[in-house]
Amino acid sequence: MIIEKSSEWADGLTKRLEGIEPWDNWTFYNMSYHIAQNNLITEFTGLQSPKYLTNLKPLEHQLKVAETVIERMNGKAILADEVGLGKTIEAGLILKEYLVRGLVKKALILAPASLINQWVEELHYKFYIPAVAYKKNTPLEHCEVVVLSMDTAKKSPHRELIFAQDYDMIIIDEAHKLKNHKTKIYEFVQSLKKKFCLLLTATPVQNDVFELFNLISLLKPGHLGNYETFQSAFSASKHDLEHDDYLKELVNQVMVRNRRQDTGIEWTNRQVNIIPIQFTAEEKEVYELILDLKNISPVFSGAFSMITLQKEMCSSKEATFLTLNKMRQNCTSLEENNSVEYVMQKLMALDINSKAEKALEIVSKAQDKVIIFTEYKASQAYLQWFLHTKGITSVLFNGKFNKNKRDYMKHLFKEHAQVLIATESGGEGINLQFCHHVINYDLPWNPMKLEQRIGRVHRLGQEHDVHIYNLAIDNTIEIDILQLLYKKIDVFEKVVGDLDDILSAFKQTI
């Protein structure tokens, strides 16, 4: 192929300078004028971006969120819609609007590693935004919109490369991971320049009200005063506060929250129940023996150690055995070692798991897809074996799986298995609308983890009522967990707003 320089432009310029050809062309000028006129944004109110999004039909509440954040909150907001209402779509609309208006040139999106590809795909295909998934050698200076994981962003040399850029907008997905102001990721985000900033989380308060204070302080430092002022003004403790109406008003100045019932969409119902379980006499004996260990050995006197063992005993003997065996290695006397050995022998002699039996009963009655959430991998493995012995097919899902394996497990669950047994990682980043039964086999201390779990199935696209079964063993630590969960839910509703049922349709007397 021969490449030659063209002289047309030079010849044309010479002819115009000599008056042989005119300098302008009315037809071309008129076309250019109309193009410029069409691209003008004559007023700031209203959204311009939807007319450019042929692959997306935003819902009314999503458009309203975008307008509110841009027109009233100056592009700094917590997007706190309930799980499944499309916070990613809302963030995409806001980003697209600022790009169209020329107010944003470069944007940084931080998300959990498992959601990176999902963000990139949605921005490409729904919003025509050429986002790049960050990799080790990605030239940030040449990327207008980059998506990377929080864990990567906070580490050297990546953090230094990010600080060297001049980002106009920061978007943080699953922003509740920033609840602790002492973590590296919190300090990293705090150090970022934030002309516009969106924090996405359905659960801005998970355990206590100070988590919300930390999020808002990231977004608008000083909006709630400093820590001491906030604590004093609202008589705030972890699970209680005063002047909650005034606090809610301040929060609503920086937070947008839609509930399912506010969207105008007809949602299926949640059928939520607490299922009480009784230990067998043998299980109860072992539970009491574990409690007695704190009086036998200082190894078991720590509150955290004893709470862990009690929770594990309410889950499975397999999970309990692993912890007991590890702790036994720290026993310093023969008497202590023998006491632990005796408990372990009694533990492994158990031939019935009352909670697993109840889960089996629920699965058998459902005759449908069921998700079981447990907090322990040992319990996860046990449950799969137990269900297999009863002729029930299941697949596992946990945080150790990479994206391909996660997608494959989801496929197996949808097409072949009746049960998916998930650890806490299954509570984020996976959509399972084809399932409508959720068993919370182990209760977390954090009520928002329950909401995240339920949100995997009760979201846009769900066509059936969703059945939630919260299992709790009487006269054990699980009753204490229930009481604390209700307290935390009360704090959430005082500050953020009403919450869909996650424990039961009414507060039961425990």
Coordinates of C-alpha atoms in Angstrom, one line a residue:
M1 CA 0.0 0.0 0.0
I2 CA 1.4 3.4 -1.0
I3 CA 0.6 6.4 1.3
E4 CA 0.8 9.8 -0.3
K5 CA 0.3 13.3 1.2
S6 CA -2.8 15.0 0.0
S7 CA -2.5 18.6 -1.2
E8 CA -6.2 19.3 -1.5
W9 CA -6.4 21.4 1.7
A10 CA -3.5 23.5 0.6
D11 CA -4.9 24.0 -2.9
G12 CA -8.2 25.0 -1.5
L13 CA -6.7 27.5 0.9
T14 CA -4.7 29.1 -1.9
K15 CA -7.8 29.4 -4.1
R16 CA -9.7 31.1 -1.2
L17 CA -6.8 33.5 -0.5
E18 CA -6.8 34.4 -4.2
G19 CA -10.6 34.9 -4.2
I20 CA -11.2 32.1 -6.7
E21 CA -13.4 30.1 -4.2
P22 CA -15.7 31.4 -1.4
W23 CA -14.6 31.1 2.2
D24 CA -17.9 29.8 3.4
N25 CA -20.7 27.5 2.3
W26 CA -24.2 28.5 3.6
T27 CA -25.5 24.9 3.5
F28 CA -22.6 23.5 5.5
Y29 CA -22.8 26.5 7.9
N30 CA -26.6 26.0 8.4
M31 CA -26.1 22.3 9.1
S32 CA -23.3 23.0 11.6
Y33 CA -25.5 25.7 13.3
H34 CA -28.4 23.3 13.8
I35 CA -26.1 20.6 15.2
A36 CA -24.7 23.0 17.8
Q37 CA -28.2 24.3 18.6
N38 CA -29.5 20.7 19.2
N39 CA -26.5 20.0 21.6
L40 CA -27.1 23.1 23.6
I41 CA -28.4 22.6 27.2
T42 CA -30.5 25.7 27.7
E43 CA -31.5 25.0 31.3
F44 CA -30.2 23.0 34.2
T45 CA -33.5 21.5 35.4
G46 CA -34.6 18.1 34.0
L47 CA -32.4 15.3 32.7
Q48 CA -30.8 15.4 29.3
S49 CA -29.2 11.9 29.4
P50 CA -32.2 9.6 28.9
K51 CA -32.7 10.7 25.3
Y52 CA -29.2 9.3 24.5
L53 CA -29.9 5.9 26.2
T54 CA -31.7 3.8 23.6
N55 CA -30.8 0.5 25.5
L56 CA -32.3 1.6 28.8
K57 CA -35.8 2.5 30.0
P58 CA -35.3 3.9 33.5
L59 CA -38.1 3.5 36.0
E60 CA -39.8 6.6 37.3
H61 CA -38.2 6.4 40.8
Q62 CA -34.7 6.1 39.2
L63 CA -35.2 9.2 37.2
K64 CA -36.5 11.1 40.2
V65 CA -33.4 10.0 42.2
A66 CA -31.1 11.3 39.5
E67 CA -32.9 14.7 39.3
T68 CA -32.9 15.0 43.1
V69 CA -29.1 14.3 43.4
I70 CA -28.2 16.7 40.6
E71 CA -30.6 19.6 41.3
R72 CA -30.8 19.5 45.1
M73 CA -27.8 17.7 46.4
N74 CA -25.1 19.1 44.1
G75 CA -23.9 15.6 43.1
K76 CA -23.0 14.5 46.6
A77 CA -25.4 11.8 48.0
I78 CA -25.9 8.5 49.5
L79 CA -28.1 6.3 47.3
A80 CA -29.9 4.1 49.8
D81 CA -32.8 2.5 47.9
E82 CA -33.8 -0.9 49.2
V83 CA -32.1 -3.9 47.7
G84 CA -33.1 -4.6 44.1
L85 CA -34.4 -1.2 43.1
G86 CA -31.6 -0.3 40.8
K87 CA -29.0 1.9 42.6
T88 CA -26.5 1.1 39.8
I89 CA -28.9 2.4 37.2
E90 CA -29.4 5.6 39.3
A91 CA -25.7 6.1 39.6
G92 CA -25.2 5.5 35.9
L93 CA -27.9 8.1 35.1
I94 CA -26.2 10.7 37.3
L95 CA -22.8 10.0 35.8
K96 CA -24.1 10.1 32.2
E97 CA -25.9 13.4 32.9
Y98 CA -22.7 15.0 34.2
L99 CA -20.8 13.7 31.2
V100 CA -23.4 15.0 28.8
R101 CA -23.3 18.4 30.5
G102 CA -19.5 18.5 30.4
L103 CA -19.2 18.8 34.2
V104 CA -17.4 15.4 34.5
K105 CA -14.4 14.4 32.4
K106 CA -12.9 11.6 34.6
A107 CA -14.7 9.3 37.0
L108 CA -13.5 6.6 39.4
I109 CA -15.8 3.8 40.5
L110 CA -14.9 1.6 43.5
A111 CA -16.7 -1.7 43.9
P112 CA -16.3 -5.2 45.4
A113 CA -14.1 -7.3 43.1
S114 CA -17.0 -9.6 42.3
L115 CA -19.0 -6.7 40.8
I116 CA -16.3 -5.1 38.6
N117 CA -17.3 -6.8 35.4
Q118 CA -21.0 -6.2 36.1
W119 CA -20.3 -2.4 36.4
V120 CA -18.2 -2.3 33.2
E121 CA -20.8 -4.2 31.2
E122 CA -23.8 -2.1 32.4
L123 CA -21.9 1.2 31.7
H124 CA -21.0 0.0 28.2
Y125 CA -24.3 -1.5 27.1
K126 CA -26.9 0.6 29.0
F127 CA -25.2 4.0 29.2
Y128 CA -22.6 4.0 26.3
I129 CA -19.9 4.9 28.8
P130 CA -16.6 3.4 27.8
A131 CA -15.5 2.2 31.3
V132 CA -12.3 0.3 31.8
A133 CA -11.8 -2.5 34.4
Y134 CA -8.5 -1.6 36.1
K135 CA -5.6 -4.0 35.8
K136 CA -2.0 -3.8 37.0
N137 CA -0.7 -1.9 34.0
T138 CA -3.8 0.2 33.1
P139 CA -2.7 3.7 32.2
L140 CA -5.0 5.7 34.4
E141 CA -4.1 9.0 32.8
H142 CA -5.7 7.8 29.5
C143 CA -8.9 6.3 31.1
E144 CA -11.8 8.6 31.5
V145 CA -13.9 6.2 33.5
V146 CA -12.2 3.4 35.4
V147 CA -13.7 0.7 37.7
L148 CA -11.6 -1.1 40.3
S149 CA -11.9 -3.0 43.5
M150 CA -11.7 -1.3 46.9
D151 CA -9.1 -3.8 48.1
T152 CA -6.8 -2.9 45.1
A153 CA -7.4 0.8 45.3
K154 CA -6.2 1.2 49.0
K155 CA -2.8 -0.6 48.3
S156 CA 0.5 0.7 46.9
P157 CA 1.3 1.4 44.2
H158 CA -2.3 1.7 43.0
R159 CA -3.4 4.3 45.6
E160 CA -0.5 6.6 44.6
L161 CA -1.5 6.3 40.9
I162 CA -5.1 7.1 41.7
F163 CA -4.1 10.1 43.9
A164 CA -2.1 11.4 40.9
Q165 CA -5.3 11.6 38.8
D166 CA -7.8 14.5 38.9
Y167 CA -11.2 12.8 39.1
D168 CA -14.4 14.8 38.9
M169 CA -16.7 12.1 40.2
I170 CA -16.2 9.2 42.7
I171 CA -18.8 6.4 42.9
I172 CA -18.5 3.8 45.6
D173 CA -20.7 0.7 45.5
E174 CA -21.5 -1.3 48.6
A175 CA -20.5 1.8 50.5
H176 CA -21.4 0.2 53.9
K177 CA -17.9 -1.4 53.7
L178 CA -16.7 2.1 54.7
K179 CA -18.6 2.1 58.0
N180 CA -15.4 1.9 60.1
H181 CA -13.4 5.1 60.0
K182 CA -10.3 3.3 61.2
T183 CA -9.9 1.1 58.2
K184 CA -7.4 1.7 55.3
I185 CA -10.2 1.9 52.7
Y186 CA -12.0 4.6 54.7
E187 CA -8.8 6.6 55.0
F188 CA -8.1 6.2 51.3
V189 CA -11.6 7.4 50.3
Q190 CA -11.4 10.3 52.8
S191 CA -8.2 11.4 51.0
L192 CA -9.7 11.5 47.5
K193 CA -10.8 14.8 46.0
K194 CA -14.6 14.6 45.7
K195 CA -16.1 17.2 43.5
F196 CA -19.1 14.9 43.0
C197 CA -19.5 11.7 45.0
L198 CA -22.1 8.9 45.2
L199 CA -22.2 6.3 48.0
L200 CA -24.4 3.3 47.1
T201 CA -25.7 1.1 49.9
A202 CA -29.1 -0.3 50.9
T203 CA -27.8 -0.5 54.4
P204 CA -26.3 2.8 55.6
V205 CA -26.8 1.7 59.2
Q206 CA -25.8 -1.9 59.9
N207 CA -24.9 -2.2 63.5
D208 CA -25.0 1.3 65.1
V209 CA -25.8 4.9 64.3
F210 CA -22.1 6.0 64.2
E211 CA -21.7 4.0 60.9
L212 CA -24.0 6.5 59.3
F213 CA -22.1 9.4 60.8
N214 CA -18.9 8.0 59.3
L215 CA -20.5 7.7 55.8
I216 CA -21.9 11.2 55.8
S217 CA -18.6 12.6 57.1
L218 CA -16.9 11.1 54.0
L219 CA -19.5 12.7 51.8
K220 CA -19.9 16.1 53.5
P221 CA -17.4 16.6 56.3
G222 CA -19.0 18.6 59.2
H223 CA -22.6 18.0 58.1
L224 CA -23.3 16.3 61.4
G225 CA -20.6 18.1 63.3
N226 CA -17.6 16.3 64.6
Y227 CA -17.9 13.0 66.5
E228 CA -18.2 14.5 70.0
T229 CA -20.8 17.1 68.8
F230 CA -22.8 14.4 67.1
Q231 CA -22.7 12.2 70.2
S232 CA -23.7 15.0 72.5
A233 CA -26.4 16.6 70.3
F234 CA -28.3 13.4 69.7
S235 CA -27.4 11.6 73.0
A236 CA -26.2 8.9 70.7
S237 CA -25.1 5.5 71.8
K238 CA -24.7 2.5 69.6
H239 CA -28.3 1.3 69.8
D240 CA -30.1 4.4 71.1
L241 CA -30.4 8.1 70.4
E242 CA -32.6 11.2 71.0
H243 CA -33.9 13.9 68.7
D244 CA -34.2 11.4 65.9
D245 CA -36.6 13.5 63.9
Y246 CA -34.0 16.3 63.6
L247 CA -31.3 13.8 62.8
K248 CA -33.5 12.2 60.1
E249 CA -34.0 15.7 58.5
L250 CA -30.3 16.2 58.4
V251 CA -29.7 12.8 56.9
N252 CA -32.3 13.3 54.2
Q253 CA -30.4 16.3 53.0
V254 CA -27.7 14.0 51.7
M255 CA -29.5 10.7 51.3
V256 CA -32.1 9.4 48.8
R257 CA -34.0 6.3 49.8
N258 CA -36.8 4.5 47.9
R259 CA -38.8 1.7 49.4
R260 CA -40.4 -0.9 47.2
Q261 CA -43.9 0.3 48.2
D262 CA -43.0 3.8 47.0
T263 CA -42.0 2.9 43.5
G264 CA -45.5 2.4 42.0
I265 CA -44.4 -1.1 41.0
E266 CA -46.5 -4.1 42.1
W267 CA -44.3 -6.2 44.3
T268 CA -44.8 -9.7 45.5
N269 CA -45.1 -10.2 49.2
R270 CA -42.6 -11.3 51.8
Q271 CA -43.8 -14.1 54.1
V272 CA -41.3 -13.9 57.0
N273 CA -41.3 -16.1 60.1
I274 CA -39.1 -17.0 63.0
I275 CA -39.0 -20.8 63.3
P276 CA -38.3 -21.9 66.9
I277 CA -36.3 -25.0 67.4
Q278 CA -35.7 -27.2 70.5
F279 CA -32.4 -28.9 71.1
T280 CA -32.5 -32.6 71.9
A281 CA -31.5 -33.5 75.4
E282 CA -28.1 -34.6 74.1
E283 CA -27.5 -31.4 72.2
K284 CA -28.6 -29.3 75.2
E285 CA -26.1 -31.3 77.4
V286 CA -23.2 -30.5 75.1
Y287 CA -24.2 -26.8 74.9
E288 CA -24.1 -26.6 78.7
L289 CA -20.8 -28.4 78.8
I290 CA -19.3 -25.8 76.4
L291 CA -20.6 -23.0 78.6
D292 CA -18.9 -24.7 81.6
L293 CA -15.5 -24.6 79.8
K294 CA -15.1 -21.0 80.7
N295 CA -14.9 -22.1 84.4
I296 CA -12.3 -24.8 83.6
S297 CA -9.8 -23.1 81.4
P298 CA -8.8 -19.4 80.9
V299 CA -8.5 -20.3 77.2
F300 CA -12.4 -20.3 77.1
S301 CA -13.0 -17.3 79.4
G302 CA -12.8 -14.7 76.7
A303 CA -16.3 -13.4 75.7
F304 CA -15.5 -13.7 71.9
S305 CA -14.3 -17.3 72.2
M306 CA -17.3 -18.4 74.1
I307 CA -19.8 -16.6 71.9
T308 CA -18.2 -18.1 68.8
L309 CA -18.5 -21.6 70.3
Q310 CA -22.1 -21.1 71.3
K311 CA -23.0 -19.9 67.8
E312 CA -21.2 -22.8 66.2
M313 CA -22.9 -25.3 68.5
C314 CA -26.2 -23.8 67.3
S315 CA -25.0 -24.5 63.7
S316 CA -23.3 -27.8 63.6
K317 CA -21.0 -30.1 65.6
E318 CA -18.5 -30.0 62.7
A319 CA -18.0 -26.2 63.0
T320 CA -17.9 -26.5 66.8
F321 CA -15.3 -29.3 66.7
L322 CA -12.9 -27.4 64.5
T323 CA -12.9 -24.5 66.9
L324 CA -12.6 -26.6 70.0
N325 CA -9.8 -28.6 68.6
K326 CA -7.9 -25.4 67.7
M327 CA -8.4 -23.9 71.2
R328 CA -7.5 -27.2 72.9
Q329 CA -3.9 -26.7 71.7
N330 CA -3.6 -23.6 73.9
C331 CA -4.6 -25.5 77.1
T332 CA -1.7 -25.6 79.5
S333 CA -2.6 -28.4 81.9
L334 CA -3.6 -32.0 81.6
E335 CA -6.9 -31.4 83.5
E336 CA -7.9 -28.6 81.0
N337 CA -7.0 -30.8 78.0
N338 CA -9.0 -33.8 79.4
S339 CA -12.0 -31.6 80.0
V340 CA -12.0 -30.3 76.5
E341 CA -11.4 -33.8 75.2
Y342 CA -14.5 -35.0 77.1
V343 CA -16.6 -32.3 75.6
M344 CA -15.3 -33.1 72.1
Q345 CA -16.2 -36.8 72.5
K346 CA -19.7 -36.0 73.7
L347 CA -20.0 -33.5 70.8
M348 CA -19.0 -36.0 68.1
A349 CA -21.3 -38.7 69.6
L350 CA -24.3 -36.6 68.7
D351 CA -26.3 -38.2 65.9
I352 CA -29.0 -35.6 65.4
N353 CA -28.8 -32.0 64.4
S354 CA -32.1 -30.5 65.3
K355 CA -31.7 -27.4 63.2
A356 CA -30.6 -29.4 60.1
E357 CA -33.7 -31.5 60.6
K358 CA -35.9 -28.4 60.6
A359 CA -34.2 -27.1 57.4
L360 CA -34.8 -30.5 55.7
E361 CA -38.5 -30.3 56.7
I362 CA -38.8 -26.8 55.1
V363 CA -37.0 -27.8 51.9
S364 CA -39.1 -31.0 51.6
K365 CA -42.4 -29.0 52.0
A366 CA -41.3 -26.2 49.6
Q367 CA -40.7 -28.7 46.7
D368 CA -39.0 -25.7 45.1
K369 CA -35.7 -23.9 44.9
V370 CA -34.3 -22.9 48.3
I371 CA -31.3 -20.9 49.5
I372 CA -29.8 -21.8 52.8
F373 CA -27.5 -19.2 54.4
T374 CA -25.0 -20.4 57.0
E375 CA -22.1 -18.5 58.6
Y376 CA -19.7 -21.5 58.7
K377 CA -18.0 -23.4 55.9
A378 CA -18.0 -26.6 58.1
S379 CA -21.7 -26.3 58.4
Q380 CA -22.0 -25.7 54.7
A381 CA -20.2 -28.9 53.9
Y382 CA -22.2 -30.8 56.5
L383 CA -25.5 -29.5 55.2
Q384 CA -24.6 -30.6 51.6
W385 CA -23.8 -34.1 52.9
F386 CA -26.9 -34.3 55.0
L387 CA -29.2 -33.2 52.2
H388 CA -27.5 -35.6 49.9
T389 CA -28.3 -38.5 52.2
K390 CA -32.0 -37.5 52.0
G391 CA -31.9 -37.4 48.2
I392 CA -31.8 -33.6 47.8
T393 CA -29.4 -32.0 45.3
S394 CA -27.5 -29.0 46.4
V395 CA -24.6 -26.7 45.3
L396 CA -22.3 -24.6 47.4
F397 CA -21.5 -20.9 47.1
N398 CA -18.9 -19.0 49.1
G399 CA -16.3 -16.2 48.9
K400 CA -13.5 -18.4 47.8
F401 CA -15.1 -19.0 44.4
N402 CA -13.8 -16.8 41.5
K403 CA -16.3 -15.1 39.2
N404 CA -16.5 -18.1 36.7
K405 CA -17.1 -20.6 39.5
R406 CA -19.8 -18.3 41.1
D407 CA -21.5 -18.0 37.7
Y408 CA -21.3 -21.8 37.2
M409 CA -22.8 -22.5 40.7
K410 CA -25.6 -20.1 39.9
H411 CA -26.2 -22.0 36.6
L412 CA -26.2 -25.4 38.4
F413 CA -28.6 -24.1 41.0
K414 CA -31.0 -22.7 38.4
E415 CA -30.9 -25.7 36.0
H416 CA -30.3 -28.7 38.2
A417 CA -30.1 -28.5 42.0
Q418 CA -32.9 -27.8 44.4
V419 CA -30.8 -26.1 47.1
L420 CA -28.0 -23.5 47.1
I421 CA -26.0 -23.5 50.4
A422 CA -24.3 -20.1 50.7
T423 CA -22.0 -18.4 53.2
E424 CA -22.3 -14.7 53.8
S425 CA -20.7 -13.9 50.4
G426 CA -23.9 -15.1 48.8
G427 CA -25.6 -12.1 50.3
E428 CA -24.0 -9.7 47.8
G429 CA -23.6 -9.4 44.0
I430 CA -25.8 -12.4 42.9
N431 CA -29.4 -12.1 41.7
L432 CA -31.6 -15.2 42.1
Q433 CA -35.1 -14.1 41.2
F434 CA -36.0 -17.6 40.1
C435 CA -35.8 -18.7 43.7
H436 CA -38.4 -17.7 46.3
H437 CA -37.5 -19.6 49.5
V438 CA -34.7 -18.4 51.9
I439 CA -33.7 -20.2 55.0
N440 CA -31.5 -18.1 57.4
Y441 CA -29.9 -21.2 59.0
D442 CA -27.5 -19.0 61.1
L443 CA -28.6 -15.6 62.3
P444 CA -26.0 -12.8 61.9
W445 CA -25.6 -10.0 64.5
N446 CA -26.2 -7.5 61.8
P447 CA -29.8 -7.1 60.6
M448 CA -28.7 -5.6 57.3
K449 CA -27.0 -8.9 56.4
L450 CA -30.5 -10.4 56.6
E451 CA -31.8 -7.7 54.2
Q452 CA -28.9 -8.3 51.8
R453 CA -29.6 -12.1 51.8
I454 CA -33.4 -11.6 51.2
G455 CA -32.6 -9.0 48.5
R456 CA -31.0 -11.7 46.4
V457 CA -34.4 -13.0 45.6
H458 CA -36.9 -10.2 46.5
R459 CA -36.0 -7.8 43.8
L460 CA -37.1 -6.5 40.4
G461 CA -38.1 -9.5 38.3
Q462 CA -39.4 -11.6 41.2
E463 CA -42.8 -13.0 40.2
H464 CA -43.7 -15.0 43.3
D465 CA -44.2 -14.3 47.0
V466 CA -40.9 -14.8 48.8
H467 CA -40.8 -17.1 51.9
I468 CA -38.2 -16.3 54.6
Y469 CA -37.5 -18.8 57.4
N470 CA -35.4 -17.5 60.3
L471 CA -34.2 -20.5 62.4
A472 CA -33.5 -19.9 66.1
I473 CA -32.9 -22.4 68.9
D474 CA -34.7 -21.7 72.2
N475 CA -32.7 -21.1 75.3
T476 CA -29.4 -20.4 73.4
I477 CA -27.4 -17.4 72.3
E478 CA -29.6 -17.2 69.2
I479 CA -32.4 -15.7 71.3
D480 CA -30.0 -13.0 72.5
I481 CA -29.1 -12.4 68.8
L482 CA -32.8 -11.9 68.0
Q483 CA -33.3 -9.4 70.8
L484 CA -30.2 -7.4 69.6
L485 CA -31.4 -7.6 66.0
Y486 CA -34.7 -5.9 66.9
K487 CA -32.8 -3.1 68.7
K488 CA -30.6 -2.5 65.7
I489 CA -33.7 -2.5 63.4
D490 CA -35.3 0.1 65.7
V491 CA -32.2 2.4 65.4
F492 CA -32.2 2.0 61.5
E493 CA -35.9 2.9 61.3
K494 CA -35.5 6.0 63.5
V495 CA -32.7 7.5 61.4
V496 CA -33.1 6.1 57.9
G497 CA -36.7 5.0 57.6
D498 CA -39.0 2.0 57.7
L499 CA -37.5 -1.4 56.7
D500 CA -39.3 -4.3 55.0
D501 CA -39.9 -7.3 57.2
I502 CA -36.7 -9.3 57.8
L503 CA -37.4 -11.2 61.0
S504 CA -41.1 -11.5 61.2
A505 CA -44.2 -9.5 60.3
F506 CA -44.4 -8.3 63.9
K507 CA -41.9 -8.0 66.8
Q508 CA -42.3 -11.3 68.6
T509 CA -41.9 -11.5 72.4
I510 CA -38.7 -13.4 72.8

